[in-house]
Coordinates of C-alpha atoms in Angstrom, one line a residue:
M1 CA 130.8 83.9 126.1
G2 CA 131.2 83.0 122.4
W3 CA 129.4 80.3 120.8
G4 CA 131.5 78.4 118.0
L5 CA 131.1 76.2 115.1
T6 CA 134.0 73.7 113.8
V7 CA 134.3 74.2 110.2
P8 CA 134.5 72.7 107.5
Q9 CA 131.3 70.6 107.6
L10 CA 131.6 67.2 106.7
G11 CA 129.8 66.5 103.2
L12 CA 129.5 69.9 102.5
P13 CA 132.0 71.3 99.5
L14 CA 134.3 73.8 101.0
L15 CA 133.1 76.6 98.7
D16 CA 129.2 75.9 99.5
H17 CA 130.0 76.9 102.9
E18 CA 129.5 80.6 102.1
A19 CA 125.7 80.7 102.6
L20 CA 125.8 79.0 105.7
V21 CA 128.7 81.0 107.0
R22 CA 126.9 84.3 106.2
Q23 CA 123.8 83.3 108.4
L24 CA 125.8 82.1 111.5
P25 CA 125.9 85.5 113.2
Q26 CA 122.0 85.7 113.3
W27 CA 121.9 82.5 114.9
G28 CA 124.2 83.6 117.6
Y29 CA 127.3 82.0 116.5
T30 CA 130.4 84.3 117.3
D31 CA 133.4 82.0 116.2
L32 CA 134.5 79.7 113.8
W33 CA 137.5 77.0 114.5
S34 CA 138.8 74.9 111.9
A35 CA 140.9 71.7 112.6
E36 CA 143.7 69.7 111.0
T37 CA 143.7 66.2 110.6
A38 CA 143.4 64.5 107.4
G39 CA 140.8 66.7 105.9
T40 CA 141.4 70.5 104.8
D41 CA 144.4 72.5 106.2
A42 CA 143.9 74.6 109.3
F43 CA 144.0 78.0 107.6
V44 CA 142.3 77.8 104.0
P45 CA 139.0 77.6 105.4
L46 CA 139.0 80.4 107.7
A47 CA 140.7 82.7 105.0
L48 CA 137.7 81.9 102.9
A49 CA 135.4 82.6 105.8
A50 CA 137.1 85.8 106.5
T51 CA 136.1 87.1 102.9
W52 CA 132.5 85.9 103.3
E53 CA 131.4 87.1 106.9
P54 CA 133.1 90.3 108.5
T55 CA 132.2 89.7 112.3
L56 CA 133.1 86.1 113.2
R57 CA 136.3 85.2 115.0
L58 CA 138.3 82.9 113.4
G59 CA 140.5 80.2 115.1
T60 CA 142.7 77.4 114.3
A61 CA 142.2 74.1 116.7
I62 CA 144.4 73.1 116.0
V63 CA 148.0 73.9 113.8
P64 CA 150.4 71.0 115.0
V65 CA 153.9 72.4 116.0
F66 CA 155.8 69.4 114.5
T67 CA 154.5 69.5 111.0
R68 CA 155.5 72.9 109.9
G69 CA 158.6 75.1 111.2
P70 CA 158.0 77.9 113.3
A71 CA 158.9 80.5 110.7
L72 CA 156.2 79.1 108.4
I73 CA 153.8 79.0 111.2
A74 CA 154.2 82.7 112.1
M75 CA 153.9 83.5 108.4
S76 CA 150.6 81.8 108.0
A77 CA 149.4 83.5 111.5
A78 CA 150.5 86.7 110.0
T79 CA 148.9 86.3 107.0
M80 CA 145.7 85.5 108.5
A81 CA 145.9 88.4 110.8
A82 CA 146.3 90.6 107.9
T83 CA 143.0 88.9 106.1
A84 CA 140.9 89.2 109.4
P85 CA 142.4 91.9 111.2
G86 CA 141.6 91.7 114.9
R87 CA 139.3 88.5 114.5
F88 CA 142.1 85.7 114.2
V89 CA 143.2 83.4 116.7
L90 CA 146.4 80.9 116.3
G91 CA 145.9 77.6 118.1
L92 CA 148.9 75.4 118.5
G93 CA 149.0 72.2 119.7
A94 CA 151.3 69.0 120.2
S95 CA 148.9 66.9 117.9
S96 CA 149.4 63.0 118.1
P97 CA 151.6 60.3 117.1
A98 CA 149.8 59.3 114.3
I99 CA 149.5 62.6 112.6
V100 CA 153.1 63.7 113.3
G101 CA 154.6 60.2 112.7
N102 CA 152.6 58.0 110.8
W103 CA 151.2 60.7 108.2
N104 CA 153.9 63.4 108.0
G105 CA 157.0 61.4 108.5
F106 CA 158.4 63.4 111.8
D107 CA 159.7 62.0 115.0
F108 CA 156.8 62.8 117.8
T109 CA 159.6 63.1 120.6
E110 CA 159.6 65.8 123.7
P111 CA 155.9 67.1 122.8
Y112 CA 155.8 69.4 125.7
R113 CA 159.2 71.1 125.1
K114 CA 158.5 71.0 121.4
T115 CA 155.3 73.2 122.1
R116 CA 156.8 75.5 124.5
D117 CA 159.6 76.2 122.2
V118 CA 157.2 76.9 119.0
L119 CA 154.9 79.0 121.3
R120 CA 157.6 81.2 122.4
I121 CA 159.1 81.6 118.7
V122 CA 156.0 82.2 117.1
K123 CA 154.8 84.8 120.0
Q124 CA 158.1 86.7 119.2
A125 CA 158.1 86.6 115.5
L126 CA 154.5 88.1 115.7
A127 CA 155.4 90.7 117.7
G128 CA 157.8 91.7 115.2
E129 CA 160.7 90.7 117.0
R130 CA 164.1 89.0 115.4
V131 CA 164.0 85.3 116.7
D132 CA 167.7 83.9 117.1
G133 CA 168.9 81.4 119.1
N134 CA 169.0 77.8 120.7
F135 CA 165.9 76.3 122.0
D136 CA 165.7 73.2 123.9
T137 CA 164.3 71.4 120.5
V138 CA 165.1 73.6 117.4
T139 CA 167.8 76.2 116.7
I140 CA 166.4 79.4 114.8
K141 CA 168.8 81.7 112.8
R142 CA 167.7 85.3 112.3
F143 CA 164.1 85.0 111.6
K144 CA 162.4 88.1 111.3
L145 CA 158.7 88.7 109.4
E146 CA 158.8 91.1 106.7
Q147 CA 155.3 92.5 107.7
P148 CA 154.6 91.3 111.3
P149 CA 150.9 92.4 112.1
V150 CA 150.4 95.6 113.5
D151 CA 148.2 93.9 116.2
P152 CA 149.7 90.7 117.0
P153 CA 147.0 87.8 116.9
P154 CA 146.4 85.9 120.4
V155 CA 148.3 82.3 120.3
M156 CA 146.0 80.0 122.3
L157 CA 147.5 76.4 123.1
A158 CA 145.8 73.1 123.2
A159 CA 146.4 71.5 126.5
L160 CA 145.0 68.4 128.3
R161 CA 147.0 67.7 131.6
P162 CA 148.3 69.9 134.0
Q163 CA 151.9 70.8 132.7
M164 CA 150.5 72.1 129.5
L165 CA 147.3 73.5 131.1
R166 CA 149.9 75.5 133.3
L167 CA 151.8 76.5 130.2
A168 CA 148.9 77.8 128.5
G169 CA 148.1 79.9 131.5
R170 CA 151.4 81.1 132.2
E171 CA 152.6 81.9 128.5
A172 CA 149.9 81.4 125.8
D173 CA 146.7 83.5 125.3
G174 CA 144.4 80.9 126.2
A175 CA 143.8 77.4 126.4
I176 CA 142.1 74.9 123.9
L177 CA 140.6 71.9 125.5
N178 CA 139.3 68.8 123.8
W179 CA 137.4 65.6 124.9
L180 CA 136.0 66.7 128.0
A181 CA 132.6 66.6 129.8
S182 CA 131.1 69.6 131.2
Y183 CA 131.9 68.7 134.4
D184 CA 135.2 68.4 133.9
V185 CA 135.6 71.9 132.9
A186 CA 136.4 73.2 136.5
Q187 CA 139.5 70.9 137.1
C188 CA 141.0 72.1 134.0
L189 CA 140.3 75.9 134.5
D190 CA 142.2 75.0 138.1
A191 CA 145.0 73.5 136.6
I192 CA 145.4 76.5 134.1
G193 CA 145.9 78.6 137.1
E194 CA 145.4 82.0 135.5
P195 CA 142.2 83.8 134.1
T196 CA 142.5 83.4 130.4
D197 CA 140.4 82.4 127.4
T198 CA 139.2 79.0 127.0
V199 CA 138.0 77.4 124.2
A200 CA 136.7 73.5 123.9
R201 CA 135.6 71.4 121.1
I202 CA 132.4 69.8 122.1
F203 CA 131.5 66.6 119.6
V204 CA 127.7 66.4 119.1
C205 CA 125.3 64.2 117.4
P206 CA 121.8 65.9 117.2
T207 CA 119.4 63.0 116.7
E208 CA 116.9 61.4 119.2
Q209 CA 118.3 58.0 117.7
T210 CA 120.1 56.9 120.9
E211 CA 121.8 53.9 119.6
Y212 CA 123.0 55.4 116.5
A213 CA 124.6 58.2 118.5
R214 CA 126.1 55.8 120.9
T215 CA 127.6 53.6 118.0
L216 CA 129.1 56.3 116.4
G217 CA 130.3 57.9 119.8
R218 CA 132.1 54.7 120.8
R219 CA 133.9 54.4 117.3
L220 CA 135.1 57.9 117.8
I221 CA 136.2 57.7 121.7
S222 CA 137.9 54.1 121.1
S223 CA 140.2 55.9 118.4
Y224 CA 140.9 59.0 120.2
L225 CA 141.1 58.0 123.9
T226 CA 143.2 55.3 123.1
V227 CA 146.0 57.6 122.0
P228 CA 148.4 57.7 124.9
A229 CA 147.9 61.8 125.8
Y230 CA 144.1 61.2 125.8
A231 CA 144.5 58.3 127.5
A232 CA 146.5 59.9 130.5
F233 CA 143.9 63.0 130.1
H234 CA 141.2 60.8 131.3
D235 CA 143.1 59.0 133.7
W236 CA 143.7 62.4 135.3
L237 CA 140.1 63.3 134.8
G238 CA 139.2 60.0 136.7
R239 CA 138.0 57.8 134.4
G240 CA 140.5 55.6 134.2
D241 CA 138.7 52.5 135.7
A242 CA 135.6 52.9 133.5
L243 CA 137.8 53.2 130.4
R244 CA 140.4 50.3 131.6
P245 CA 138.4 47.6 129.6
M246 CA 138.4 49.6 126.4
H247 CA 142.3 50.1 126.9
E248 CA 142.6 46.3 127.3
A249 CA 140.4 45.2 124.3
W250 CA 142.2 47.6 122.4
A251 CA 146.0 46.7 123.4
A252 CA 145.0 43.0 122.4
G253 CA 143.9 44.1 118.9
D254 CA 140.3 43.6 119.6
R255 CA 138.9 47.1 118.2
T256 CA 135.1 45.7 118.1
G257 CA 135.3 44.8 121.8
A258 CA 137.0 47.8 122.8
S259 CA 134.0 50.1 121.4
A260 CA 131.7 47.5 122.9
A261 CA 133.4 48.2 126.3
I262 CA 132.8 51.9 126.5
P263 CA 130.2 52.5 129.4
D264 CA 127.0 54.4 128.0
E265 CA 127.4 56.8 130.7
V266 CA 130.9 57.8 129.1
V267 CA 129.5 57.9 125.6
D268 CA 126.7 60.2 126.7
D269 CA 129.4 62.6 128.6
L270 CA 131.6 63.0 125.9
V271 CA 129.4 63.0 122.4
L272 CA 126.2 64.9 123.2
H273 CA 122.9 63.4 121.5
G274 CA 119.2 64.1 121.7
S275 CA 117.4 66.9 120.0
P276 CA 119.2 69.9 118.6
E277 CA 117.4 71.8 121.4
S278 CA 118.5 69.3 124.0
V279 CA 122.2 69.1 122.7
R280 CA 122.2 72.9 122.9
A281 CA 121.2 72.7 126.4
Q282 CA 124.0 70.1 127.0
V283 CA 126.4 72.7 125.4
Q284 CA 125.3 75.4 127.3
A285 CA 126.4 73.6 130.6
Y286 CA 130.2 74.0 129.4
A287 CA 129.5 77.8 129.5
D288 CA 127.8 77.5 132.8
A289 CA 130.8 75.8 134.1
G290 CA 133.3 78.6 133.1
L291 CA 134.2 77.8 129.6
G292 CA 134.9 81.0 127.6
T293 CA 133.6 79.6 124.0
P294 CA 132.0 76.2 123.5
M295 CA 133.2 75.0 120.0
I296 CA 130.5 72.7 118.3
A297 CA 132.0 69.6 116.2
L298 CA 129.0 68.3 114.3
L299 CA 129.0 64.5 113.8
P300 CA 127.2 63.2 111.0
T301 CA 123.3 62.5 111.8
P302 CA 120.3 60.7 110.1
D303 CA 117.9 63.7 111.1
G304 CA 117.1 66.8 109.4
D305 CA 118.9 69.3 106.9
L306 CA 122.4 70.3 107.9
T307 CA 121.8 73.9 107.7
D308 CA 118.7 73.5 110.1
I309 CA 120.5 71.8 112.5
I310 CA 123.1 74.3 112.8
R311 CA 120.4 76.7 112.9
R312 CA 119.1 75.1 115.9
L313 CA 122.1 74.4 117.6
G314 CA 122.8 78.3 117.7
K315 CA 122.9 80.4 120.7
Q316 CA 120.3 82.5 119.3
S317 CA 117.7 79.7 117.8
E318 CA 114.2 80.5 117.3
E319 CA 113.5 77.9 119.9
S320 CA 115.7 78.9 122.8

C-alpha cells in the first residue's frame, strides 16, 4: 500500500518544496501526485521532485486528454520516464467542461471515446510503436517517439462511473478516483472488475475548528459536485437525494444557498477534518477498504505549521 501527497502545496513557492520533498519518505510517504487545473502544470513539479528525492513514485492526476495532443502527451510522459526511471506514472482523464472549454477553448465532446482513444494512442507510443490510423475522435499519421522509454511507464485512467471504471480495469494500468468516501471504495472496485492499481485523491482539512472545515468543504463540494460528471457519479454512489437541494439552488443561481444545502454528513464524508492524527486514521480507512494508494490533498487550515501538519499526516508519523 502507498501513501501519497498532492503537490504543489498552496502557499508554498514551487522551488521551496525541496526541503519538504526530501523529508517525505521518512514520514512514510511513498508517492507524490500532481494536479492540473489553474495552477502549475502536471509535469514540472514532478520533474523537480525527481531531482530532489530518488525513491518517491511520481504521478500525474491528471493530464487532461483534450488540452494536449496525444503525441505531446506521449513525449512529456517519455521525458518524465527518463527523468525518474521506474518511478513515473502517467494519469490521464477527461477533465471537465470548465477546464477544457471555458479555460482552454476546446470542445468537450464525447469524453469517454476521447479518453479511450488517447489512452490507446499514448500506450502504443510509449511502447515504441508507430501510431498511424483513424480513431473515433482523432486521426494520427505516422507518429513514433524518437526515444521511447526502455521501460514504458504505467498509464492510469481517472474514472468515476462504471463505463470509465471498466475501461480503466480493462485497458489502463490502474484507476484514479476522486471525491469519494471511504465506504464508496468497494463499489468503485467492483465496477473496475479487474485487480489493478488504484489511487484516490482525498481532500483533508486538518483542524479541530469544525465550522471552518465544513465551510471550506461546502464551498469545494458545491463547486465540484455540480459538474455533470461528478453529479452523475454521486447519483450512482447513492447521494442523489442528499445533494438534490444543492443542485436545485445551484441551478437557480443561488451559490450561497447551494453551499448551505449540503448536509453535514456529506461534508464530513468527503472533506476529512479533525486533528492530523484523526485525519490520518480517516485516510487509513480508504486503504482498509481496498484502495491501493490514498493521495492526500491538503486544504488550507488555520492551525499549525504546514511542514508539521504534513509530517503528522504521514504513514510513519511519530504519533502513529
